[in-house]
PDB file of C-alpha atoms in Angstrom:
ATOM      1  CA  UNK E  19      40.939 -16.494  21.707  1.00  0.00           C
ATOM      2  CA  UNK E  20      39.257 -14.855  24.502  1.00  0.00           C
ATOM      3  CA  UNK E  21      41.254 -12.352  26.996  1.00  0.00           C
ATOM      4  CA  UNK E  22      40.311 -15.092  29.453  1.00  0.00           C
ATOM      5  CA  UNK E  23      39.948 -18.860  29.028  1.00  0.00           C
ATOM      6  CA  UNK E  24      39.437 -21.824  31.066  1.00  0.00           C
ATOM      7  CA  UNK E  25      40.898 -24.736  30.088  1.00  0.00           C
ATOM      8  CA  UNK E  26      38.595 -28.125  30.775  1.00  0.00           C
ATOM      9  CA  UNK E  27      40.092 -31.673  31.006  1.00  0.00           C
ATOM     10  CA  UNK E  28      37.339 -34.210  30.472  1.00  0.00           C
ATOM     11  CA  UNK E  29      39.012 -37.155  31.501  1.00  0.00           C
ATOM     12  CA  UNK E  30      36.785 -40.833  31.213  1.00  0.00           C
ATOM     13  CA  UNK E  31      37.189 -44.423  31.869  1.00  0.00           C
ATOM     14  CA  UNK E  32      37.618 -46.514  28.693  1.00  0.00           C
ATOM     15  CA  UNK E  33      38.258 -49.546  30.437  1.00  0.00           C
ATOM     16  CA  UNK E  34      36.391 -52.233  29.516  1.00  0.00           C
ATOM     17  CA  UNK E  35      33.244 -51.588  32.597  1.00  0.00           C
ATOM     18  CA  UNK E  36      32.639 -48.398  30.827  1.00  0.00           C
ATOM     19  CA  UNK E  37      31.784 -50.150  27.048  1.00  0.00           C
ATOM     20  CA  UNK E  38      27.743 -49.900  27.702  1.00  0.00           C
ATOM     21  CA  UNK E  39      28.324 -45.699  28.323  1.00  0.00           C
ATOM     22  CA  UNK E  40      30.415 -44.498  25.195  1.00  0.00           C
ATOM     23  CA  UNK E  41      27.577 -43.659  23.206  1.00  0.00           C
ATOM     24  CA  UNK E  42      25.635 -41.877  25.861  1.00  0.00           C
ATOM     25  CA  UNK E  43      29.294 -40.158  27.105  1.00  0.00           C
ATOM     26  CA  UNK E  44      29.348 -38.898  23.234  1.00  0.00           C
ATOM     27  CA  UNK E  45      26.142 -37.721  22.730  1.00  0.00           C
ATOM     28  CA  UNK E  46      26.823 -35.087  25.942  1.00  0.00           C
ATOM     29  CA  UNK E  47      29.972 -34.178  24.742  1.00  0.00           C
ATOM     30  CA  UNK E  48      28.273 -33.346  21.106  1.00  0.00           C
ATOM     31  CA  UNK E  49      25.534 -31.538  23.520  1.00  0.00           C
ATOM     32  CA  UNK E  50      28.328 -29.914  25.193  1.00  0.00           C
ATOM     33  CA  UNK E  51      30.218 -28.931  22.027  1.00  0.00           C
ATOM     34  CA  UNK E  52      26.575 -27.189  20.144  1.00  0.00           C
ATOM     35  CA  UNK E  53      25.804 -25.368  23.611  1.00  0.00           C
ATOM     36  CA  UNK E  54      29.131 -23.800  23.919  1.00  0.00           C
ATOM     37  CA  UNK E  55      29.744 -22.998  20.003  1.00  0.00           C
ATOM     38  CA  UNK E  56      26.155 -21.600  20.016  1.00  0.00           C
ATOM     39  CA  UNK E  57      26.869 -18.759  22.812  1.00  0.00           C
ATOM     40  CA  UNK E  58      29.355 -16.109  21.022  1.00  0.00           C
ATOM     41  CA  UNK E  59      29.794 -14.878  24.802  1.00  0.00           C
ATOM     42  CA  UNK E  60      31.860 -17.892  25.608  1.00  0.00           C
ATOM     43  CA  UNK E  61      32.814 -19.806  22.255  1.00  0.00           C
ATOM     44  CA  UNK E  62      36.375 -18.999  22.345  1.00  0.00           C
ATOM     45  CA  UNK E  63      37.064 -18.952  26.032  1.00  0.00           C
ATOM     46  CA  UNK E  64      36.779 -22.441  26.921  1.00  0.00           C
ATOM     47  CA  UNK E  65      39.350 -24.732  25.892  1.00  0.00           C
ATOM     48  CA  UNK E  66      38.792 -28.654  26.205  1.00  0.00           C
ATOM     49  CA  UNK E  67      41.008 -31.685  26.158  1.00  0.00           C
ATOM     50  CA  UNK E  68      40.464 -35.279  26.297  1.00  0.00           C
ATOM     51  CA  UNK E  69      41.830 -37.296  28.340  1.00  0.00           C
ATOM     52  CA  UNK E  70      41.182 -41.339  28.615  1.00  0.00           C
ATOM     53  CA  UNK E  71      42.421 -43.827  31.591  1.00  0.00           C
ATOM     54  CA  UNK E  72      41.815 -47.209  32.277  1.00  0.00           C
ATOM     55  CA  UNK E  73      45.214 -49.178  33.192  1.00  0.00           C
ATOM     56  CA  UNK E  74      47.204 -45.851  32.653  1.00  0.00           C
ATOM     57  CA  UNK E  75      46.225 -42.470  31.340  1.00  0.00           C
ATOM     58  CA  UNK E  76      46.648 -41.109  27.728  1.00  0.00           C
ATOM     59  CA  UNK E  77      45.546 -37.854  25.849  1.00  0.00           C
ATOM     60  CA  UNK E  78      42.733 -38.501  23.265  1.00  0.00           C
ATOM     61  CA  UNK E  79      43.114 -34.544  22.014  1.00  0.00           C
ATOM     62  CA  UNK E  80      45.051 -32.065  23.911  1.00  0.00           C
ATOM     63  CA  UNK E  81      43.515 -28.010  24.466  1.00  0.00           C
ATOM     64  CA  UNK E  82      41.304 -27.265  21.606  1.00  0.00           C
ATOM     65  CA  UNK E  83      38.639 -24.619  21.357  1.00  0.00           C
ATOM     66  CA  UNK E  84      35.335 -26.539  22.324  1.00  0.00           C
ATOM     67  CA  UNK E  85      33.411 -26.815  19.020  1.00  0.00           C
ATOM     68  CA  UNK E  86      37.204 -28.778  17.884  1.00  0.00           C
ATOM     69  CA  UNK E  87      36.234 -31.255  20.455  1.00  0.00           C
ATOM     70  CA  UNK E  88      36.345 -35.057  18.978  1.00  0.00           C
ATOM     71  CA  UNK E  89      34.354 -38.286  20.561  1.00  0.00           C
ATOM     72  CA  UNK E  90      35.692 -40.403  23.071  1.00  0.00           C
ATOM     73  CA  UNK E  91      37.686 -43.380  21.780  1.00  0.00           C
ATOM     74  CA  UNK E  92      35.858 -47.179  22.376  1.00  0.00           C
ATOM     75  CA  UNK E  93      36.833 -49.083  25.294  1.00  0.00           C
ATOM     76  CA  UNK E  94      39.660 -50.907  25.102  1.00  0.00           C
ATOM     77  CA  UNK E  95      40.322 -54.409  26.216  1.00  0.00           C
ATOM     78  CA  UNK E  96      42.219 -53.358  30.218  1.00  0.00           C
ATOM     79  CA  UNK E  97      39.657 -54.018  32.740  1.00  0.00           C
ATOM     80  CA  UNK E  98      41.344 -52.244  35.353  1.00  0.00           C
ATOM     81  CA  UNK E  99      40.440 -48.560  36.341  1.00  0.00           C
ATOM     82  CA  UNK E 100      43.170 -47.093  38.034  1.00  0.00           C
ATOM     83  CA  UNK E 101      42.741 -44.160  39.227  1.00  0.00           C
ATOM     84  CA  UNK E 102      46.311 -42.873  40.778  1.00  0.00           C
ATOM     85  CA  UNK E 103      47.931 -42.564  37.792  1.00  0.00           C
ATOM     86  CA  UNK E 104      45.621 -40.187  36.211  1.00  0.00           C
ATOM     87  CA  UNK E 105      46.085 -37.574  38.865  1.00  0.00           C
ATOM     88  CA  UNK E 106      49.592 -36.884  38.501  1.00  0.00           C
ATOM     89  CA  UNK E 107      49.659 -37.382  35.020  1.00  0.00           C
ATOM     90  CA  UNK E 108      46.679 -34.509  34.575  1.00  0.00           C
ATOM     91  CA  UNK E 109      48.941 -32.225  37.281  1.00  0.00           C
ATOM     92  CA  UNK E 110      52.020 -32.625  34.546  1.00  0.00           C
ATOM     93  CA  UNK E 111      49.677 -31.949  31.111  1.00  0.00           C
ATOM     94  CA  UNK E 112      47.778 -29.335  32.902  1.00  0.00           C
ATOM     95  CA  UNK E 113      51.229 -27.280  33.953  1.00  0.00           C
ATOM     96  CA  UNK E 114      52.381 -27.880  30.516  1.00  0.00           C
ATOM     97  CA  UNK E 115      48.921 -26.750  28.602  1.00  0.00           C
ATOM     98  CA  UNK E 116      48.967 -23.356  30.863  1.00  0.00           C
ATOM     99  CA  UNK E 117      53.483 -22.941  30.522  1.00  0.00           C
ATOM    100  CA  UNK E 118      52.007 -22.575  26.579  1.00  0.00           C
ATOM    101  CA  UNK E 119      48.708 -20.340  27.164  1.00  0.00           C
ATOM    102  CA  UNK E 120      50.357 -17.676  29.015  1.00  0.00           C
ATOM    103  CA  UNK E 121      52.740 -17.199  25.738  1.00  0.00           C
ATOM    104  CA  UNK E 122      49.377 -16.019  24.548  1.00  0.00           C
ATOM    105  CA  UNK E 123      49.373 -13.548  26.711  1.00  0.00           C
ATOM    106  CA  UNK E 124      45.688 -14.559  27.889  1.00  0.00           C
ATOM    107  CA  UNK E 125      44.426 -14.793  31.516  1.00  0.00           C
ATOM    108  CA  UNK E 126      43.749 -18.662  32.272  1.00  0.00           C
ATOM    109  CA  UNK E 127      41.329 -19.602  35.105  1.00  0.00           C
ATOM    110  CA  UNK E 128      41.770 -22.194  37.265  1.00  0.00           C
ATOM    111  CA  UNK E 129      41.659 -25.268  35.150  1.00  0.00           C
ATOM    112  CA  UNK E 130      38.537 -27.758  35.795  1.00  0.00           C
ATOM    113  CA  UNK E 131      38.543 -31.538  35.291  1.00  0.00           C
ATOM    114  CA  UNK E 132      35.627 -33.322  34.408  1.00  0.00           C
ATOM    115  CA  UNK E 133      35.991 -36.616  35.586  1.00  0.00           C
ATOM    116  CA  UNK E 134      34.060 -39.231  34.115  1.00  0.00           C
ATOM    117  CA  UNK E 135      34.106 -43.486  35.817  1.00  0.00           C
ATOM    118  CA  UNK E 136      31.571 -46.169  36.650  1.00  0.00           C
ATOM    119  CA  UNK E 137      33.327 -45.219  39.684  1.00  0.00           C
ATOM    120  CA  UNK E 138      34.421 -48.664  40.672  1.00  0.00           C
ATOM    121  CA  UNK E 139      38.685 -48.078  40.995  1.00  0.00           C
ATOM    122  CA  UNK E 140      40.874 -51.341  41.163  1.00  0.00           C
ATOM    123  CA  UNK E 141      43.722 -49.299  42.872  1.00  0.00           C
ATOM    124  CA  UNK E 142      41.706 -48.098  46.244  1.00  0.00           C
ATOM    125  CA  UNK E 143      44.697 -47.875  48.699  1.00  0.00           C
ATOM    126  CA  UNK E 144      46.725 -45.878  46.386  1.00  0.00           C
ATOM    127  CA  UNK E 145      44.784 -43.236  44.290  1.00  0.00           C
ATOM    128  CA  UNK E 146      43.785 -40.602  47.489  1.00  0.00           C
ATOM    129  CA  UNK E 147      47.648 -39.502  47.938  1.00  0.00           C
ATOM    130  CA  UNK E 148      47.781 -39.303  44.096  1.00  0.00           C
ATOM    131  CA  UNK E 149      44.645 -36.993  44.074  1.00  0.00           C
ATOM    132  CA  UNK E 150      45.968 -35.347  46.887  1.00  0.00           C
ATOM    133  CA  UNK E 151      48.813 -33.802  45.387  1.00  0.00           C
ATOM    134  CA  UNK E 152      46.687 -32.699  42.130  1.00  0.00           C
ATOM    135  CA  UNK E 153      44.038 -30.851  44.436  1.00  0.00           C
ATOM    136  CA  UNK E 154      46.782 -29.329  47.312  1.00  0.00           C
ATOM    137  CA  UNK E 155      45.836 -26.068  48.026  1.00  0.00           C
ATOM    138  CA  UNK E 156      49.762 -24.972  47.724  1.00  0.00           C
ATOM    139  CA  UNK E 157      49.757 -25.471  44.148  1.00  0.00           C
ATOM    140  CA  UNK E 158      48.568 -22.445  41.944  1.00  0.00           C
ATOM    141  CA  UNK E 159      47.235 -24.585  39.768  1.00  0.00           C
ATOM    142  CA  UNK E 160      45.243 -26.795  41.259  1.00  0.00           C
ATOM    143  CA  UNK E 161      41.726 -27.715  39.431  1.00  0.00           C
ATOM    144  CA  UNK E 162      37.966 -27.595  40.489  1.00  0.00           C
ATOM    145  CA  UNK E 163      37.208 -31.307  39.856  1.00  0.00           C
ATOM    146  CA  UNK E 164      33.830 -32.140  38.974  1.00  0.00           C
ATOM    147  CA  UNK E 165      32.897 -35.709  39.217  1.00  0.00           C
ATOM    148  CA  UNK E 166      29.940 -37.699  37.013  1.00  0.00           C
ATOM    149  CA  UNK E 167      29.454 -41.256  37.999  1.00  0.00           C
ATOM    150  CA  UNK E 168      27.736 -43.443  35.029  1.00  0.00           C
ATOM    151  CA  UNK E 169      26.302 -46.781  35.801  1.00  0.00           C
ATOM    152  CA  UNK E 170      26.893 -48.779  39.228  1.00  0.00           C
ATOM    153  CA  UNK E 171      28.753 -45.766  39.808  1.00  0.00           C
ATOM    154  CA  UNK E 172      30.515 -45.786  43.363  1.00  0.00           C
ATOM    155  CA  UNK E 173      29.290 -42.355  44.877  1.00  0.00           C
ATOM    156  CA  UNK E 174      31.712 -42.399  47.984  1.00  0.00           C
ATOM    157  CA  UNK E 175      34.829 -42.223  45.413  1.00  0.00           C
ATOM    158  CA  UNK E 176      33.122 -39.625  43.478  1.00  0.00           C
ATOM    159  CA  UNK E 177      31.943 -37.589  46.397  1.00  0.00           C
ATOM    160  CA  UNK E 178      35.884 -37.950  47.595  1.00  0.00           C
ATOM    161  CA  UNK E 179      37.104 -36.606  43.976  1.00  0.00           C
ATOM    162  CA  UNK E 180      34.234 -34.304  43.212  1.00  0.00           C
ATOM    163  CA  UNK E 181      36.021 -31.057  45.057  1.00  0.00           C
ATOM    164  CA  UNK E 182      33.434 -29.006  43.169  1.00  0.00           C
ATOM    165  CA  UNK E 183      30.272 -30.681  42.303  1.00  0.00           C
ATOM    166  CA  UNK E 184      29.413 -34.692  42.004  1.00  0.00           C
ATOM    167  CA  UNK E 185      26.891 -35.885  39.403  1.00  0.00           C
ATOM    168  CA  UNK E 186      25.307 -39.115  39.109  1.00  0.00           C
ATOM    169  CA  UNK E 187      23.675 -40.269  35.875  1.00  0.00           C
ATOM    170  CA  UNK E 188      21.092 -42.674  37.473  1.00  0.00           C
ATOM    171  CA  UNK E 189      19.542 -39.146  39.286  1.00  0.00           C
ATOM    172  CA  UNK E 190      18.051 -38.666  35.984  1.00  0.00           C
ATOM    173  CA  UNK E 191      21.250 -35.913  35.038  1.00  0.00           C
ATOM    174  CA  UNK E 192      22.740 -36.118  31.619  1.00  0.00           C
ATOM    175  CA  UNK E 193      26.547 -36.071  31.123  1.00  0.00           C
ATOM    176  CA  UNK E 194      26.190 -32.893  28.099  1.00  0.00           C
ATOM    177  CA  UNK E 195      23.889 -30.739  31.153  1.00  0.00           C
ATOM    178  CA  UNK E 196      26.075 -31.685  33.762  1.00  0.00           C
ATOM    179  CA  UNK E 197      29.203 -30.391  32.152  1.00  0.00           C
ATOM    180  CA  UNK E 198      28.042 -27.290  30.004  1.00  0.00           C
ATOM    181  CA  UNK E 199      26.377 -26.141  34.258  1.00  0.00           C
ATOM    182  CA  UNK E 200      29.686 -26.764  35.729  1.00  0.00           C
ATOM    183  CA  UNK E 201      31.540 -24.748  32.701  1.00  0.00           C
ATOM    184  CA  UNK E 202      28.922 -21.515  32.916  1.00  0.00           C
ATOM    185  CA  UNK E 203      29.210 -21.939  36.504  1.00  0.00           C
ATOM    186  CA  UNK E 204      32.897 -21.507  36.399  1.00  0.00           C
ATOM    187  CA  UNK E 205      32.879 -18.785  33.770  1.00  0.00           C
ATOM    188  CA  UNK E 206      29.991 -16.560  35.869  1.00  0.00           C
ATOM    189  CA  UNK E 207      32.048 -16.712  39.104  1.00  0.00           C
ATOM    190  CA  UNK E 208      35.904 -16.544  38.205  1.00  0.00           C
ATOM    191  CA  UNK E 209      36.720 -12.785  38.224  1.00  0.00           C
ATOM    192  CA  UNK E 210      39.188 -10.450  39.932  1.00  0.00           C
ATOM    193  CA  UNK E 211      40.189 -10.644  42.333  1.00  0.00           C
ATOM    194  CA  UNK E 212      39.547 -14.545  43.368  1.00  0.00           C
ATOM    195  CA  UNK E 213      41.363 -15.565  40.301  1.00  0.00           C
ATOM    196  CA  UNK E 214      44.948 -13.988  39.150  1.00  0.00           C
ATOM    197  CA  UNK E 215      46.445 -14.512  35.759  1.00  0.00           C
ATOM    198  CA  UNK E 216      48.464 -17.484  35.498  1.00  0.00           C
ATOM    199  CA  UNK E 217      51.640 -17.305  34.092  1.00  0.00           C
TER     200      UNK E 217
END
């Protein structure tokens, strides 16, 4: 492992809205996974985990070097997409994954979440205080969020989650380029002394 990581959350809708978009969502990940194993500079210094939510949130595969990474899992039969309960849920696996890293005596960037929906949530009055307390500025922890809206994708909830940078698939930009941009982007511009070791 790397004297530096960054650990990635790419966390998708697998409700049932999203079923048309798994095998497009794979293929970027695969693109993702061949980019990142094929640069030597940066193979073992991003860590990924996935993370599905549709009624309530659940981790596919937790931290795992990138070319480790497995597909998403097939919609399942909720057809709600909730977003609240994802937030807190990545705030708790997130201070859990980087309680474990810094036994590794590593220096782990701020995390980024890659944030993956058709962008159409079925619990609007609720989710912004839940997102709210993943993204406040008081905790050490808090991610970049990068947002990629698939489909009928609702831009003005992406563009309110996206704290970093909002993608939308029907401007042409695939999923695997949008997420390997936002990782080197990361990588090139978190050095001392903007970002501290965590631990």
């Amino acid at each position: 492992m790397g004297s530096d990581v960054l650990p990635c959350y790419v966390a998708c809708d697998v409700s049932l809205s999203m079923a048309d978009h798994i095998d497009e969502l794979n293929h970027g990940l695969r693109e993702f996974r061949g980019a990142v194993h094929a640069d030597a500079s940066i193979a073992d210094r991003v860590l990924c985990s996935l993370v599905g939510f549709g009624d309530k949130p659940y981790v596919v595969h937790g931290l795992y070097l990138t070319g480790e990474v497995t597909d998403l899992p097939a919609p399942g039969p909720c057809a709600g997409t909730n977003f609240g309960p994802l937030f807190p849920f990545l705030r708790d696996v997130i201070e859990e994954d980087v309680r474990l890293l810094a036994t590794h005596r590593v220096r782990v960037l701020r995390p980024m979440v890659f944030f993956l929906s058709d962008g159409q949530p079925t619990d609007p009055v609720t989710w912004p205080a839940a997102f709210a307390a993943l993204t406040d500025p008081r905790w050490r922890l808090r991610p970049r969020v990068v947002t990629f809206g698939v489909g009928d994708a609702d831009e003005d909830a992406l563009g309110r989650i996206g704290t970093f940078r909002t993608y939308l698939g029907r401007d042409g930009i695939r999923m695997g380029t949008a997420l390997i941009a936002s990782v080197m982007h990361v990588l090139s511009t978190s050095g001392p002394p903007a970002d501290r070791t965590l631990s």
